[in-house]
C-alpha positions as semicolon CSV with decimal commas, in nm:
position;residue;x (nm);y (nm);z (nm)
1;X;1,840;2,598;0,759
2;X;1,878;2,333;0,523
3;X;1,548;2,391;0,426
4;X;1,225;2,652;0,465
5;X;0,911;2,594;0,330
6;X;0,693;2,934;0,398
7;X;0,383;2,997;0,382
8;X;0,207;2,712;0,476
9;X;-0,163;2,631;0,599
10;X;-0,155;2,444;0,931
11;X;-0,432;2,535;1,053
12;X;-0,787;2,657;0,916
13;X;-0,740;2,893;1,273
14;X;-0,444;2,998;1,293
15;X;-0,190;3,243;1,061
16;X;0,064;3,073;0,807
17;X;0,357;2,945;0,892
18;X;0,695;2,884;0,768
19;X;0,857;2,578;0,871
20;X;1,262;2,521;0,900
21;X;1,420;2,198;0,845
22;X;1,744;2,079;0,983
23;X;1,941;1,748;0,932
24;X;1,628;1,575;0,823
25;X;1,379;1,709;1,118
26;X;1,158;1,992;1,180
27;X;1,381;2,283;1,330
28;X;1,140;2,593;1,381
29;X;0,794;2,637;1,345
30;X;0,756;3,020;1,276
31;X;0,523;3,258;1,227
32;X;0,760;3,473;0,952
33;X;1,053;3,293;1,045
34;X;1,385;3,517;1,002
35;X;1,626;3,240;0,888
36;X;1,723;3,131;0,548
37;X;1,754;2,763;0,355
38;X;1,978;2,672;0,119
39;X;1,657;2,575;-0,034
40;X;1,266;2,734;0,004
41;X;0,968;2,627;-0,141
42;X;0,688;2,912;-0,160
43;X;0,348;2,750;-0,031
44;X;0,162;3,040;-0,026
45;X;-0,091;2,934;0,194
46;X;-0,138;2,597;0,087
47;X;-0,209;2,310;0,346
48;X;0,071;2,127;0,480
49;X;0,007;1,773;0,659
50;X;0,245;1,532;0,868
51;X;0,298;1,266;0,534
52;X;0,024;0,990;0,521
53;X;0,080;0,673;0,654
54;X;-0,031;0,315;0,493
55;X;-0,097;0,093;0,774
56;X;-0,253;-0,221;0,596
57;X;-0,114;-0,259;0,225
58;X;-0,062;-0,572;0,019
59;X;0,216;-0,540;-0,225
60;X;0,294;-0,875;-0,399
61;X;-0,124;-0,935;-0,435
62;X;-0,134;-0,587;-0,685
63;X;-0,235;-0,534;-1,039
64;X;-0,326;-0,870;-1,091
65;X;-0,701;-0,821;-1,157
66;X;-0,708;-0,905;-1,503
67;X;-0,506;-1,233;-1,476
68;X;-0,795;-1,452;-1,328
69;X;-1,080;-1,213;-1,294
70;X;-1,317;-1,271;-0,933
71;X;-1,687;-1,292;-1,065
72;X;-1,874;-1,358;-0,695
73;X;-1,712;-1,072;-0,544
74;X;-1,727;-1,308;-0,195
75;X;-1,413;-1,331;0,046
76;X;-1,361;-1,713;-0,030
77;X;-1,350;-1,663;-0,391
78;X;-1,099;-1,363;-0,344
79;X;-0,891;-1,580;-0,113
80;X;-0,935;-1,892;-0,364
81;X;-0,830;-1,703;-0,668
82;X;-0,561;-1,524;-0,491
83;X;-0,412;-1,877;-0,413
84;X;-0,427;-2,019;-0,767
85;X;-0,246;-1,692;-0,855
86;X;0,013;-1,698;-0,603
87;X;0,098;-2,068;-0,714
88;X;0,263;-1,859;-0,987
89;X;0,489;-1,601;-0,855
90;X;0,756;-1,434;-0,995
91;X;0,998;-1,238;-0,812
92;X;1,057;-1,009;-1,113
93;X;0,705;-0,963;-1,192
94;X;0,634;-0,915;-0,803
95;X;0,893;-0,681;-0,757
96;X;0,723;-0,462;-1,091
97;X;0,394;-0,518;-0,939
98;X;0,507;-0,365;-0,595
99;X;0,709;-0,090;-0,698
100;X;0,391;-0,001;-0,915
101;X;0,195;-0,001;-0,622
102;X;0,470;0,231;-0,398
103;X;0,527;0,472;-0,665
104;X;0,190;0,557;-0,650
105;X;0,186;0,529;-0,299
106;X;0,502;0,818;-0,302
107;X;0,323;1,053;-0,524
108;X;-0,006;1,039;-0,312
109;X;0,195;1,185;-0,054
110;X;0,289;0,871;0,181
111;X;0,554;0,818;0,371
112;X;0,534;0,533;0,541
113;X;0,397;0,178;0,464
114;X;0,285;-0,141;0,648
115;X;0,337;-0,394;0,385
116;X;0,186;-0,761;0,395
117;X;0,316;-1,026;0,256
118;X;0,154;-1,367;0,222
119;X;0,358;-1,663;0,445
120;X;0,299;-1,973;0,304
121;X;0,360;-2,255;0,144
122;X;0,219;-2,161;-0,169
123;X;0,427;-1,832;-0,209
124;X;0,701;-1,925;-0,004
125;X;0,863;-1,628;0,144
126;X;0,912;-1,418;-0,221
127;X;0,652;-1,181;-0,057
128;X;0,920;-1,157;0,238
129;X;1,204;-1,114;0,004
130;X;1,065;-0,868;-0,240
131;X;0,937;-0,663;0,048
132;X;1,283;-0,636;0,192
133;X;1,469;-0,532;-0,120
134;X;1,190;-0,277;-0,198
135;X;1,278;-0,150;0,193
136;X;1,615;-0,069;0,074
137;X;1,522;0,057;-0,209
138;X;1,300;0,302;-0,150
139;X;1,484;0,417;0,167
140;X;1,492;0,773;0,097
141;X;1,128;0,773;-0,024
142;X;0,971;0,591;0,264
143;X;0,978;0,371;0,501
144;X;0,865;0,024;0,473
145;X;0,790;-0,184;0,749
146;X;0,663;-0,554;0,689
147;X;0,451;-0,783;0,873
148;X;0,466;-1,179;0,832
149;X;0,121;-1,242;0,726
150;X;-0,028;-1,643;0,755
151;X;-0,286;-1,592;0,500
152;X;-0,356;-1,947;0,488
153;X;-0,402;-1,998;0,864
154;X;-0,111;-2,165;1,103
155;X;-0,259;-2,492;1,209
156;X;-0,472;-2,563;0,864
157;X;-0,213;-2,527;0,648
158;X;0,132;-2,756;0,729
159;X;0,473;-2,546;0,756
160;X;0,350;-2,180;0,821
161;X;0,444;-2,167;1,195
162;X;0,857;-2,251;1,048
163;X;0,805;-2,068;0,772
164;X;0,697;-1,736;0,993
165;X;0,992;-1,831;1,195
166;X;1,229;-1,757;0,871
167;X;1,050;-1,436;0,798
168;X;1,091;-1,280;1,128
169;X;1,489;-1,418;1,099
170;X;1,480;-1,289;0,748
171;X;1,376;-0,956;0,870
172;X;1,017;-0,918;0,911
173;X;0,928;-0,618;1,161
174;X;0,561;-0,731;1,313
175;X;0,398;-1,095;1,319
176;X;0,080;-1,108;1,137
177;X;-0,194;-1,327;1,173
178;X;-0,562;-1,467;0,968
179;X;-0,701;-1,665;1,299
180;X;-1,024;-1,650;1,061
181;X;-0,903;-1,874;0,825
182;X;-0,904;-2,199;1,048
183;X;-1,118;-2,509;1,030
184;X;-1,269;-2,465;1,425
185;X;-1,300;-2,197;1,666
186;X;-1,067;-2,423;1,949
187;X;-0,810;-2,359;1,617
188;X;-0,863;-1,973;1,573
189;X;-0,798;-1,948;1,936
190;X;-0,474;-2,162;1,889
191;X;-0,386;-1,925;1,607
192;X;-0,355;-1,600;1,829
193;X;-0,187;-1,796;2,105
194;X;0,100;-1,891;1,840
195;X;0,106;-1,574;1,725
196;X;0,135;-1,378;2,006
197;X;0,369;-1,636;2,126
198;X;0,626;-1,531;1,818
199;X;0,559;-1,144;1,897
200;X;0,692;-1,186;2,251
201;X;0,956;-1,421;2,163
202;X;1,110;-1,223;1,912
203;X;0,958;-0,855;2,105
204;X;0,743;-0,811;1,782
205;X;0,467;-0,586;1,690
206;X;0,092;-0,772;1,678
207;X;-0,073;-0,709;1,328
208;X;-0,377;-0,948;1,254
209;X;-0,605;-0,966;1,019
210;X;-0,988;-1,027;1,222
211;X;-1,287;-1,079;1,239
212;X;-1,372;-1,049;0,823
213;X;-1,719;-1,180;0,815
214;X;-2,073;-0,998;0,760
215;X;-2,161;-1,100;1,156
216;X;-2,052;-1,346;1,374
217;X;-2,255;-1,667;1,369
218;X;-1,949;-1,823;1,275
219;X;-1,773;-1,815;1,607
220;X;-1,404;-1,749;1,411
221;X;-1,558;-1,424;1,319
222;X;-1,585;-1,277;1,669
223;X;-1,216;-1,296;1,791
224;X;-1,215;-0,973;1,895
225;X;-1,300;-1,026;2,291
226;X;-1,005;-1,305;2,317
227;X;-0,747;-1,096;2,127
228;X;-0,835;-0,802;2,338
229;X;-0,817;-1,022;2,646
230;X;-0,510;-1,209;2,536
231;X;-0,335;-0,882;2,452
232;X;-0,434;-0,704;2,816
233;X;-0,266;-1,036;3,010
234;X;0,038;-1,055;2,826
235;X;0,081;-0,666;2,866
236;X;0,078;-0,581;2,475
237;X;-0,127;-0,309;2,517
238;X;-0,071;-0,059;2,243
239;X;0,171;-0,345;2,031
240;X;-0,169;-0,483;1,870
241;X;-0,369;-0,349;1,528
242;X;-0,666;-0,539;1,352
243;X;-0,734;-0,510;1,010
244;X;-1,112;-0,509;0,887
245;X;-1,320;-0,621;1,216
246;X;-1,645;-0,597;0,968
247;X;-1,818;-0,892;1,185
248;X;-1,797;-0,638;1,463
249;X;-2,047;-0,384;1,271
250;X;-2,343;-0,669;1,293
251;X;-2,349;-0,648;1,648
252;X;-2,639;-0,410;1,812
253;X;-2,488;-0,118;2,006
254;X;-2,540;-0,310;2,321
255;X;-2,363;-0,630;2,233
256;X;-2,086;-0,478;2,052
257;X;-2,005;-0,229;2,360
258;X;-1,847;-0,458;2,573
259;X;-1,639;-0,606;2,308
260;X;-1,533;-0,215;2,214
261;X;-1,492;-0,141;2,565
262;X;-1,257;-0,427;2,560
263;X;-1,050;-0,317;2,279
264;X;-1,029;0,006;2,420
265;X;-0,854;-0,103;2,752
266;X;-0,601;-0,349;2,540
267;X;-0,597;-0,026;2,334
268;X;-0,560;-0,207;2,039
269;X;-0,592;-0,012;1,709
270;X;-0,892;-0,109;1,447
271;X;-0,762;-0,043;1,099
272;X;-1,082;-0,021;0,867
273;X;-1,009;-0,121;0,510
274;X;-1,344;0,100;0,344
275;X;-1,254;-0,007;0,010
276;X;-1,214;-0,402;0,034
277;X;-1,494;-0,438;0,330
278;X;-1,792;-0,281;0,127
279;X;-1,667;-0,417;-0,196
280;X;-1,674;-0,783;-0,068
281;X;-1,981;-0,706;0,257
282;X;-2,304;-0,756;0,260
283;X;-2,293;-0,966;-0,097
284;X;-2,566;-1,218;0,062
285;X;-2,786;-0,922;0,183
286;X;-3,119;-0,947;-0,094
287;X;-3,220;-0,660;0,119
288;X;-3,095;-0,395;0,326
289;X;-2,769;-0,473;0,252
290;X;-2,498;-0,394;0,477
291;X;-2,186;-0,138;0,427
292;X;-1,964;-0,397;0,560
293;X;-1,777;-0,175;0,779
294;X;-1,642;-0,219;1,108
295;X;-1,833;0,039;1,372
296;X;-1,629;0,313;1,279
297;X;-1,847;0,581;1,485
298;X;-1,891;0,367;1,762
299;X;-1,518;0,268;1,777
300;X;-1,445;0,639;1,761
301;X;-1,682;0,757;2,049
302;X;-1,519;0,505;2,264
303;X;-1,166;0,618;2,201
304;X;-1,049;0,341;2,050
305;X;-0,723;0,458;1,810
306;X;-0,912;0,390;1,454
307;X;-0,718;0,398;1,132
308;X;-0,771;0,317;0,742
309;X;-0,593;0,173;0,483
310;X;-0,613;0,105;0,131
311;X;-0,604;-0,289;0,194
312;X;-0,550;-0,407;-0,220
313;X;-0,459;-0,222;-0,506
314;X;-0,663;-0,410;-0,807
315;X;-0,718;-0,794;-0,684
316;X;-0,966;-1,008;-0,658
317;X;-1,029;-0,854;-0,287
318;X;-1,013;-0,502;-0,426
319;X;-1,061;-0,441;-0,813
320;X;-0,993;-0,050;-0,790
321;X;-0,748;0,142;-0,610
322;X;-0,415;0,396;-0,666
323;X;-0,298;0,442;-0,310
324;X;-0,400;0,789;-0,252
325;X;-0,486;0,773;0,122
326;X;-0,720;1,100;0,057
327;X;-0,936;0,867;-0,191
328;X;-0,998;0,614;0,079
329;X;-1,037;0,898;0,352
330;X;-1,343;1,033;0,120
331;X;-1,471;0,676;0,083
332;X;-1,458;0,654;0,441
333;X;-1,637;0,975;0,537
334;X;-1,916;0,895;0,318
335;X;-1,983;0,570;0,455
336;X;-1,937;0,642;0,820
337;X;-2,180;0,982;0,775
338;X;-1,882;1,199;0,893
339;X;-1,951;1,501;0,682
340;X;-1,915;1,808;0,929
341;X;-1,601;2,008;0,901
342;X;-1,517;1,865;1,244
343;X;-1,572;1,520;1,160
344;X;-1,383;1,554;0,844
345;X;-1,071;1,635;1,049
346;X;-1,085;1,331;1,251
347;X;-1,095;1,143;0,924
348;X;-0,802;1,313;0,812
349;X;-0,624;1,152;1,155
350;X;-0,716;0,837;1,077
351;X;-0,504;0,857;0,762
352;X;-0,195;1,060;0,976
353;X;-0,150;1,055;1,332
354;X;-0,409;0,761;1,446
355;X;-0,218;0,596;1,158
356;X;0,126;0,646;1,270
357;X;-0,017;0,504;1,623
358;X;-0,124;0,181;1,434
359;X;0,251;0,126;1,342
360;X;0,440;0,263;1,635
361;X;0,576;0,596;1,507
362;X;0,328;0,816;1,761
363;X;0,647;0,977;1,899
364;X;0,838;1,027;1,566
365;X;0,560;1,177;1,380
366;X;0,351;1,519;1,337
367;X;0,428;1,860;1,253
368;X;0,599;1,950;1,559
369;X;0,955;2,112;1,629
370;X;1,180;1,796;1,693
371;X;0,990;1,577;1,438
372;X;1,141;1,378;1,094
373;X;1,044;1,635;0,816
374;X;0,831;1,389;0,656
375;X;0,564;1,682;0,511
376;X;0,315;1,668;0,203
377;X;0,214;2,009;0,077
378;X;-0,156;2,003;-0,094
379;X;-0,296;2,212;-0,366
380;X;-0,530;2,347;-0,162
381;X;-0,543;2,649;0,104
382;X;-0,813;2,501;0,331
383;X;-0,830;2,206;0,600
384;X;-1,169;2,241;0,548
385;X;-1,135;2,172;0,168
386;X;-0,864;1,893;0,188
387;X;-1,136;1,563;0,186
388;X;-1,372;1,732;-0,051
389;X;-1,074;1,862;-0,304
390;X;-0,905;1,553;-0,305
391;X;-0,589;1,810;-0,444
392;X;-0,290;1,690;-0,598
393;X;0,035;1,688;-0,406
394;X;0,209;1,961;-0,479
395;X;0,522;1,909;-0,257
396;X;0,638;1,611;-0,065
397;X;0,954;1,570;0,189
398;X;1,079;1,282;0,345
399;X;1,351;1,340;0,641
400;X;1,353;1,726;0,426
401;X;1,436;1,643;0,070
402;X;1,159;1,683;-0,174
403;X;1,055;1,387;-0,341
404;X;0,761;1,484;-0,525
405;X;0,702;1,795;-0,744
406;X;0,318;1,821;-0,852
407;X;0,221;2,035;-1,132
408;X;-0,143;2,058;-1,207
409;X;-0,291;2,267;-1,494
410;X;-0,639;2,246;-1,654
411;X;-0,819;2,518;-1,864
412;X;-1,189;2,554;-1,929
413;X;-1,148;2,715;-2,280
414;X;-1,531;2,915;-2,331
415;X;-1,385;3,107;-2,662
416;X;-1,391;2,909;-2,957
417;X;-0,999;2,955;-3,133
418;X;-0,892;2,951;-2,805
419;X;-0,776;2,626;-2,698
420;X;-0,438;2,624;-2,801
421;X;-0,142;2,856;-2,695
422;X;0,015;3,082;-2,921
């Protein structure tokens, strides 16, 4: 073996494990395995996971809270600043914005990322462009896959259907789409036809933004039973993942099931984005105000594949943030109410294998013989501990090299004279 990592938690049921790695992939799956590596790493008992996954990130939008500060905390202002700020890209500083933003991203223990980058006129393509030379970059770190995203709508905004066109050429993986951010429901509508019409032309992944409202009495806000429909007759079941869907969570259960129903059948994925939703939902709410969620439980009881994200790293949309995927997983399970040690599991899918569904990697993902060795080791020794810990990483591999060493050390000192070594 290449490498063994022993000792590891993979279960809170079951005994440890030791886990060989060959040629970048999971080779044996052992209890006390009897081979060697040329390298080992010691878990002793700590929990090992399949390497989070990013679905919904926005690199080039990053760290730029402090540069025109957001004072309404609405989605118009967010979307208003954002474009007075993107006016003024650089690809230097948007390449040291993003890498920012993935570093973290690699130390938290992900291995994968669904980046995207604006498509507009405003931008241009530097979103594109950046994104592509941080895929090469960080190659042996993780994987980057990027989705064309129309921020400023197709049909509102001139030259976004040609300039989409030159992303996918340039090398864009998935077509996005914002049919919210049109002037008339006829023109949301128009919006997902164009888009899906690029996916199948070019045999694209579907990744839209939907549906990003507090309820739908604005008709553009309730997309969700046309995508789903439009995605069932053009037989892209499984190719389509919405981001946010918080319009959907205003519904009562018995309006909302038939549009969940729907999205279950078109099994489409519903990436929630917990941090941006209840930062910018409910705002207008004097009373009772709303989480701003999408119907996580709901979605979940239905079987539809449910994800999460971490959306923006320190925008206007999203003021806070580091990219740790166990951060937004506790978020999450607070809001939703899943606090059992069974429900905290399922959360911890939604950052991993529901996750990996959302981006097409369901059959080259997990912690299974066969798999890429893409593995993060916790400091912790419980799967039952791993939301409420929040631990540090203390190993990561990607394809079986370690590329993150974590050492945490903190001392509560009760002796006076004490503090200091020696």
């Amino acid at each position: 073996m290449e490498m063994v990592v022993r000792q590891v938690r993979l279960s809170d049921e079951q005994p440890l494990m030791d886990i060989g790695i060959r040629g970048g992939r999971i080779a044996a799956i052992e209890e006390n395995l009897d081979r060697t590596g040329e390298e080992e790493i010691d878990a002793q008992g700590r929990v090992a996971l399949p390497g989070f996954i990013e679905p919904h990130l926005h690199l080039e939008k990053a760290f730029v809270h402090r540069r025109l500060p957001a004072r309404s905390g609405t989605l118009e202002e967010a979307i208003r600043v954002t474009g007075i700020l993107k006016a003024k890209q650089e690809r230097s500083d948007v390449l040291e914005r993003s890498r920012k933003v993935l570093d973290m991203a690699v130390r938290n223990g992900t291995v994968f990322v669904r980046a995207h980058p604006d498509v507009d006129p405003i931008q241009g393509l530097i979103g594109v462009e950046t994104a592509l030379e941080l895929k090469d970059e960080y190659k042996d770190l993780l994987d980057l896959q990027i989705v064309a995203f129309p921020q400023e709508g197709l049909l509102k905004t001139a030259g976004v259907i040609e300039l989409m066109e030159q992303a996918v050429a340039m090398g864009a993986d998935v077509v996005g789409g914002c049919p919210y951010n049109e002037l008339s429901w006829n023109d949301t509508c128009a919006h997902i036809d164009k888009v899906f019409d690029l996916a199948l032309k070019h045999d694209l992944d579907i990744d839209m933004h939907a549906d990003f409202a507090d309820d739908t009495d604005d008709k553009r806000f309730a997309a969700a039973e046309y995508i789903a429909r439009k995605t069932i007759d053009t037989d892209y079941r499984g190719r389509v993942a919405l981001g946010h869907m918080t319009s959907l969570g205003a519904l009562t259960p018995e309006h909302a099931k038939p549009v969940i129903d729907l999205l279950k059948e078109a099994d489409i994925t519903v990436v929630t984005l917990p941090a941006t939703d209840t930062y910018l939902g409910g705002r207008k709410d004097d009373a009772r105000p709303r989480r701003g969620l999408t119907p996580v439980r709901a979605l979940h009881a239905a079987g539809v594949n449910v994800a999460y994200s971490s959306n923006n790293i320190r925008n206007a949309f999203t003021p806070f943030g580091k990219a740790d995927p166990l951060q937004i997983g506790n978020l999450l399970a607070h809001l939703i109410q899943f606090g059992t040690p069974e429900n905290q599991l399922e959360v911890l899918k939604m950052g991993t294998s529901n996750a990996a569904r959302a981006v097409g990697l369901s059959d080259q993902y997990g912690l299974a013989v066969g798999k890429p060795a893409d593995i993060v080791i916790l400091d912790t020794f419980a799967f039952a501990d791993v939301l409420l810990d929040i631990p540090p990483r203390s190993w990561v591999l990607k394809r079986g090299r370690v590329t993150v060493i974590t050492r945490h050390e903190s001392r509560i000192c009760r002796e006076c004279g004490h503090a200091h070594p020696g």
